[in-house]
Amino acid sequence: MAGNKPGPAPGIEGKLARLGMRSRAELALHLPLRYEDETAVFAPEAAPLDRPVLVEARVLKPEVAYRPRRQLVVRAEGLALRFLNFYGSQLKAFQRAADEGLLVRAYGEVRRGLFGAEMIHPRYRLVPEGEPLASALTPIYPSTAGLAQPLLRRLVLEALAGAELAETLPQSLLRRHSLQGIAESVRLLHQPPPQADAAALAQRTHPAWRRVKFDELLAQQLSMRMAYRARRGRDAPALPANGALLKRLLAKLPFRLTRAQRRAMAEILKDLAQPHPMQRLLQGDVGSGKTIVAAIACLAAVDAGLQAAVMAPTEILAEQHYRKFTGWLAPLGVRIAWLHGGLTRAQKKTALAALAGGEAQIGLGTHALFQDASVFARLALAVVDEQHRFGVRQRLALRKKAQARSAPHQLMMSATPIPRTLSMSYYADLDLSVIDELPPGRRPVSTKLVSEARRGEVLARIRDACRAGQQAYWVCPVIEESKQGDLQSAIDAHAALSADLKDLNVGLVHGRLPAADKAAVMAAFSAGRIHLLVATTVIEVGLDVPNASLMVLEHAERFGLAQLHQLRGRIGRGSLDSACILLYASPLSQAARARLKVVYENADGFEIARQDLALRGPGEVLGEAQSGTPLLRFADLDKDEPLLIAARESAEALLEADPAAAERHVERWLGARRDLLRA
Ligand code: ADP
Ligand code: MG
């Protein structure tokens, strides 16, 4: 990047790079975090107390105080400044200022203390009387240790002076969405004119911010759509939507598909019939019936004489899929290979050989078992269940596999409802099908918040339910600090519950259990031989035991919202009245109470996800699973939905009309970070 560097001292470059700035262009787009108003100055006694302001007073006397702790106290006329950390040189400078009759100009919040106005650790300058004020708002930039604002500001302004900031978007597009020019916008944000609307700048509603946010959202949309098109441009086998097996399955399903399931099925079958790889996310709340839709898709591959892979995040879930798939498809003569940790070496070899030879038509297992795509002779479709549980690395690996000229169709399934704005932005590279209704006959789960102190009542309730022939879950939380602790809490709970409920058969399942033991416990629970199942969150996804009607979540306050909703979805699957008990340890923090309230008051996963997004923001919600995708720096999905919609429309139009302009636009805003999206 020689010739296009920011230029300054060597150490600085590393710091700039840490902030994501490697070129002058990127430096020019390093926009302020906020602004400080140093255009007006207040006397200490007249300073407003509700916001940071610039205050000016004559320096009288600096002194080092020792109570309540060592600090520098600078007495000025009507004002005291306190510095808990200070250098000797500061003390000297204030001393000199007092001798010379200089004024201190301090920026920060003013408090009314015992002896008048007080400021703690303000930013300050020592000035002679009559020093002119700033004529415009002062931009404050996101920075890093050792890169002071004045230096960073100077570097940005230098870069801005040399930057071209050519317009990347056609005038027609700008007019349609009432957007102003990019150069004008960026310059205004760096150097707001004296008359600029400070509130609009602070709240980022100013037209200049609007343009920048639009550009950022557009870049994201463009890059996602480019990736989509690239993959869509590859070949895939066209699978018939009306094969003989598919017809037979649909004719003898054990239930009637819901309208939403039929719609999703139609969308998927239509995609599969194309000679290009499908890339579709099937989203549906827990229990909405995604598995049968996946089985139907797999059957389309089998009908074409090809193979399908079904990947689940846990062994337990893979086993459950195996049982369901076998129930539906084995009567049709479909051959299914189930790869799991309980197989002997010889059994595993046989299963792999069946997939490699093409005798097995569907391969089923956890993701780990399919690291190598060559396992399959003729893979036409890959189904990934509980997509949100796969880390970014797996998603990248899957995409890499699809780099070849010809790639399998992909169906991802997720029960974590993704709020509309999130799916429109971070999942814009996928087509979306939504199952937005539950199969008929489901009874709502009643949710109760119960203090740990009433554990005895909860145990009585478990006993009653199990005596009446029902079953229950007891779920223990993940304790962040140690994976071991996670395990221990479940083992302890199992021991305590076994002692308390002697007449019941209490089982235990957790992630560290050998696969075969896990499978045995789950089979016993499914068959009703275990009454109460103590579990860690390994049961979070997918598990389906309709006879289980009661769930206790111990330390509910430690679970995430999406997780609570997922877990609760394990019950209420049969025709029984079900209850979910959120057991909490008092006292509850304010934040924990707010979160539990959301789950307590809402049954709809989408609403919970929306509130989760509002409480935590997209970075947290997307979490590790999507952390490879650059998060938005300027746009706020909550507030900027209209801009997001505009950007989305514009992305398709621009890709059609002017691919070169689209390319320049993405390069400007994403630059080096593009690789992550391309993967
Ligand atoms: P999820 O979407 O959470 O993966 P599943 O596919 O496990 O949900 O379905 C939950 C339960 O509902 C399963 O027992 C499944 O067989 C059943 N089911 C699915 N579709 C229907 C339907 N249309 N009518 C009745 N039961 C259904
Ligand atoms: Mg499922």
PDB file of C-alpha atoms in Angstrom, residues 376-514:
ATOM      1  CA  PHE A 376     -20.290 -39.216  -0.360  1.00  0.00           C
ATOM      2  CA  ALA A 377     -20.403 -40.738  -3.806  1.00  0.00           C
ATOM      3  CA  ARG A 378     -23.052 -38.397  -5.186  1.00  0.00           C
ATOM      4  CA  LEU A 379     -23.938 -35.682  -2.696  1.00  0.00           C
ATOM      5  CA  ALA A 380     -26.772 -33.485  -4.001  1.00  0.00           C
ATOM      6  CA  LEU A 381     -28.080 -31.859  -0.835  1.00  0.00           C
ATOM      7  CA  ALA A 382     -26.589 -30.885   2.520  1.00  0.00           C
ATOM      8  CA  VAL A 383     -28.998 -30.136   5.356  1.00  0.00           C
ATOM      9  CA  VAL A 384     -27.569 -28.321   8.353  1.00  0.00           C
ATOM     10  CA  ASP A 385     -29.870 -28.360  11.355  1.00  0.00           C
ATOM     11  CA  GLU A 386     -29.769 -25.719  14.069  1.00  0.00           C
ATOM     12  CA  GLN A 387     -27.570 -23.575  11.931  1.00  0.00           C
ATOM     13  CA  HIS A 388     -27.171 -20.933  14.634  1.00  0.00           C
ATOM     14  CA  ARG A 389     -25.288 -23.445  16.754  1.00  0.00           C
ATOM     15  CA  PHE A 390     -22.535 -23.822  14.230  1.00  0.00           C
ATOM     16  CA  GLY A 391     -19.656 -21.496  14.763  1.00  0.00           C
ATOM     17  CA  VAL A 392     -18.448 -19.214  12.064  1.00  0.00           C
ATOM     18  CA  ARG A 393     -15.647 -21.633  11.254  1.00  0.00           C
ATOM     19  CA  GLN A 394     -18.072 -24.362  10.250  1.00  0.00           C
ATOM     20  CA  ARG A 395     -20.118 -22.006   8.161  1.00  0.00           C
ATOM     21  CA  LEU A 396     -16.959 -20.930   6.351  1.00  0.00           C
ATOM     22  CA  ALA A 397     -15.909 -24.555   5.875  1.00  0.00           C
ATOM     23  CA  LEU A 398     -19.261 -25.356   4.335  1.00  0.00           C
ATOM     24  CA  ARG A 399     -18.943 -22.429   1.986  1.00  0.00           C
ATOM     25  CA  LYS A 400     -15.427 -23.486   1.040  1.00  0.00           C
ATOM     26  CA  LYS A 401     -16.703 -26.894   0.097  1.00  0.00           C
ATOM     27  CA  ALA A 402     -19.062 -25.153  -2.246  1.00  0.00           C
ATOM     28  CA  GLN A 403     -16.183 -23.401  -4.043  1.00  0.00           C
ATOM     29  CA  ALA A 404     -15.957 -26.123  -6.645  1.00  0.00           C
ATOM     30  CA  ARG A 405     -17.582 -25.597 -10.019  1.00  0.00           C
ATOM     31  CA  SER A 406     -20.371 -27.862  -8.917  1.00  0.00           C
ATOM     32  CA  ALA A 407     -21.778 -27.711  -5.403  1.00  0.00           C
ATOM     33  CA  PRO A 408     -24.541 -29.442  -3.452  1.00  0.00           C
ATOM     34  CA  HIS A 409     -27.754 -27.678  -2.600  1.00  0.00           C
ATOM     35  CA  GLN A 410     -27.743 -26.327   0.939  1.00  0.00           C
ATOM     36  CA  LEU A 411     -30.595 -26.174   3.384  1.00  0.00           C
ATOM     37  CA  MET A 412     -29.878 -24.625   6.761  1.00  0.00           C
ATOM     38  CA  MET A 413     -32.415 -24.832   9.508  1.00  0.00           C
ATOM     39  CA  SER A 414     -32.647 -22.662  12.568  1.00  0.00           C
ATOM     40  CA  ALA A 415     -35.089 -22.408  15.415  1.00  0.00           C
ATOM     41  CA  THR A 416     -33.528 -19.260  16.737  1.00  0.00           C
ATOM     42  CA  PRO A 417     -35.810 -16.691  15.281  1.00  0.00           C
ATOM     43  CA  ILE A 418     -33.773 -14.020  13.665  1.00  0.00           C
ATOM     44  CA  PRO A 419     -35.430 -10.618  13.804  1.00  0.00           C
ATOM     45  CA  ARG A 420     -36.335  -9.276  10.403  1.00  0.00           C
ATOM     46  CA  THR A 421     -33.688  -6.572  10.294  1.00  0.00           C
ATOM     47  CA  LEU A 422     -30.974  -9.043  11.250  1.00  0.00           C
ATOM     48  CA  SER A 423     -31.960 -11.584   8.644  1.00  0.00           C
ATOM     49  CA  MET A 424     -32.195  -8.816   6.060  1.00  0.00           C
ATOM     50  CA  SER A 425     -28.655  -7.728   6.813  1.00  0.00           C
ATOM     51  CA  TYR A 426     -26.451 -10.522   8.112  1.00  0.00           C
ATOM     52  CA  TYR A 427     -28.261 -13.303   6.295  1.00  0.00           C
ATOM     53  CA  ALA A 428     -28.747 -11.449   3.031  1.00  0.00           C
ATOM     54  CA  ASP A 429     -26.667 -14.104   1.268  1.00  0.00           C
ATOM     55  CA  LEU A 430     -29.343 -16.709   1.904  1.00  0.00           C
ATOM     56  CA  ASP A 431     -32.893 -17.179   0.706  1.00  0.00           C
ATOM     57  CA  LEU A 432     -35.328 -17.467   3.520  1.00  0.00           C
ATOM     58  CA  SER A 433     -38.300 -19.732   4.170  1.00  0.00           C
ATOM     59  CA  VAL A 434     -40.258 -19.263   7.353  1.00  0.00           C
ATOM     60  CA  ILE A 435     -42.571 -21.690   9.098  1.00  0.00           C
ATOM     61  CA  ASP A 436     -44.648 -19.301  11.119  1.00  0.00           C
ATOM     62  CA  GLU A 437     -47.300 -21.579  12.560  1.00  0.00           C
ATOM     63  CA  LEU A 438     -47.234 -24.555  14.885  1.00  0.00           C
ATOM     64  CA  PRO A 439     -48.905 -27.879  14.108  1.00  0.00           C
ATOM     65  CA  PRO A 440     -52.457 -27.975  15.466  1.00  0.00           C
ATOM     66  CA  GLY A 441     -53.279 -29.336  18.890  1.00  0.00           C
ATOM     67  CA  ARG A 442     -50.315 -27.860  20.754  1.00  0.00           C
ATOM     68  CA  ARG A 443     -51.149 -26.612  24.206  1.00  0.00           C
ATOM     69  CA  PRO A 444     -49.490 -23.427  25.334  1.00  0.00           C
ATOM     70  CA  VAL A 445     -46.799 -23.881  27.961  1.00  0.00           C
ATOM     71  CA  SER A 446     -47.478 -21.975  31.151  1.00  0.00           C
ATOM     72  CA  THR A 447     -44.357 -20.311  32.465  1.00  0.00           C
ATOM     73  CA  LYS A 448     -43.783 -19.606  36.141  1.00  0.00           C
ATOM     74  CA  LEU A 449     -41.140 -17.623  37.954  1.00  0.00           C
ATOM     75  CA  VAL A 450     -40.348 -19.344  41.226  1.00  0.00           C
ATOM     76  CA  SER A 451     -37.762 -18.441  43.839  1.00  0.00           C
ATOM     77  CA  GLU A 452     -35.183 -21.061  44.794  1.00  0.00           C
ATOM     78  CA  ALA A 453     -36.639 -20.855  48.311  1.00  0.00           C
ATOM     79  CA  ARG A 454     -39.705 -22.756  47.106  1.00  0.00           C
ATOM     80  CA  ARG A 455     -37.766 -25.718  45.820  1.00  0.00           C
ATOM     81  CA  GLY A 456     -39.843 -28.075  47.992  1.00  0.00           C
ATOM     82  CA  GLU A 457     -43.063 -27.160  46.183  1.00  0.00           C
ATOM     83  CA  VAL A 458     -41.350 -27.668  42.863  1.00  0.00           C
ATOM     84  CA  LEU A 459     -40.234 -31.163  43.866  1.00  0.00           C
ATOM     85  CA  ALA A 460     -43.795 -32.029  44.929  1.00  0.00           C
ATOM     86  CA  ARG A 461     -45.002 -30.919  41.553  1.00  0.00           C
ATOM     87  CA  ILE A 462     -42.467 -33.103  39.750  1.00  0.00           C
ATOM     88  CA  ARG A 463     -43.515 -36.065  41.873  1.00  0.00           C
ATOM     89  CA  ASP A 464     -47.208 -35.524  41.052  1.00  0.00           C
ATOM     90  CA  ALA A 465     -46.588 -35.183  37.322  1.00  0.00           C
ATOM     91  CA  CYS A 466     -44.410 -38.292  37.138  1.00  0.00           C
ATOM     92  CA  ARG A 467     -46.853 -40.336  39.212  1.00  0.00           C
ATOM     93  CA  ALA A 468     -49.511 -39.333  36.703  1.00  0.00           C
ATOM     94  CA  GLY A 469     -47.379 -40.926  33.996  1.00  0.00           C
ATOM     95  CA  GLN A 470     -45.708 -37.791  32.699  1.00  0.00           C
ATOM     96  CA  GLN A 471     -42.038 -36.898  32.523  1.00  0.00           C
ATOM     97  CA  ALA A 472     -39.906 -33.901  33.424  1.00  0.00           C
ATOM     98  CA  TYR A 473     -36.637 -32.144  32.671  1.00  0.00           C
ATOM     99  CA  TRP A 474     -34.344 -30.451  35.174  1.00  0.00           C
ATOM    100  CA  VAL A 475     -31.879 -28.230  33.357  1.00  0.00           C
ATOM    101  CA  CYS A 476     -28.729 -26.791  34.906  1.00  0.00           C
ATOM    102  CA  PRO A 477     -27.016 -23.709  33.515  1.00  0.00           C
ATOM    103  CA  VAL A 478     -23.643 -23.335  31.913  1.00  0.00           C
ATOM    104  CA  ILE A 479     -21.345 -21.598  34.333  1.00  0.00           C
ATOM    105  CA  GLU A 480     -19.120 -19.402  32.230  1.00  0.00           C
ATOM    106  CA  GLU A 481     -15.959 -19.525  34.293  1.00  0.00           C
ATOM    107  CA  SER A 482     -15.415 -23.221  34.056  1.00  0.00           C
ATOM    108  CA  LYS A 483     -16.686 -25.954  31.851  1.00  0.00           C
ATOM    109  CA  GLN A 484     -16.028 -28.260  34.762  1.00  0.00           C
ATOM    110  CA  GLY A 485     -18.418 -26.260  36.926  1.00  0.00           C
ATOM    111  CA  ASP A 486     -21.095 -26.693  34.315  1.00  0.00           C
ATOM    112  CA  LEU A 487     -20.767 -30.414  34.567  1.00  0.00           C
ATOM    113  CA  GLN A 488     -20.516 -30.373  38.342  1.00  0.00           C
ATOM    114  CA  SER A 489     -23.746 -28.438  38.785  1.00  0.00           C
ATOM    115  CA  ALA A 490     -25.619 -31.113  36.831  1.00  0.00           C
ATOM    116  CA  ILE A 491     -23.936 -33.962  38.721  1.00  0.00           C
ATOM    117  CA  ASP A 492     -24.741 -32.305  42.060  1.00  0.00           C
ATOM    118  CA  ALA A 493     -28.320 -31.645  41.036  1.00  0.00           C
ATOM    119  CA  HIS A 494     -28.664 -35.249  39.945  1.00  0.00           C
ATOM    120  CA  ALA A 495     -27.389 -36.527  43.291  1.00  0.00           C
ATOM    121  CA  ALA A 496     -29.645 -34.203  45.276  1.00  0.00           C
ATOM    122  CA  LEU A 497     -32.750 -34.927  43.204  1.00  0.00           C
ATOM    123  CA  SER A 498     -32.161 -38.678  43.297  1.00  0.00           C
ATOM    124  CA  ALA A 499     -32.060 -38.451  47.108  1.00  0.00           C
ATOM    125  CA  ASP A 500     -35.128 -36.205  47.310  1.00  0.00           C
ATOM    126  CA  LEU A 501     -37.219 -38.181  44.837  1.00  0.00           C
ATOM    127  CA  LYS A 502     -36.456 -41.748  45.818  1.00  0.00           C
ATOM    128  CA  ASP A 503     -39.588 -43.158  44.225  1.00  0.00           C
ATOM    129  CA  LEU A 504     -38.651 -41.757  40.789  1.00  0.00           C
ATOM    130  CA  ASN A 505     -36.098 -42.867  38.287  1.00  0.00           C
ATOM    131  CA  VAL A 506     -33.798 -39.857  37.842  1.00  0.00           C
ATOM    132  CA  GLY A 507     -31.431 -39.824  34.860  1.00  0.00           C
ATOM    133  CA  LEU A 508     -28.478 -37.620  33.986  1.00  0.00           C
ATOM    134  CA  VAL A 509     -27.204 -36.456  30.615  1.00  0.00           C
ATOM    135  CA  HIS A 510     -24.459 -33.972  29.840  1.00  0.00           C
ATOM    136  CA  GLY A 511     -21.998 -33.131  27.127  1.00  0.00           C
ATOM    137  CA  ARG A 512     -19.059 -35.071  28.589  1.00  0.00           C
ATOM    138  CA  LEU A 513     -20.885 -38.369  28.709  1.00  0.00           C
ATOM    139  CA  PRO A 514     -19.553 -40.920  26.169  1.00  0.00           C
TER     140      PRO A 514
END
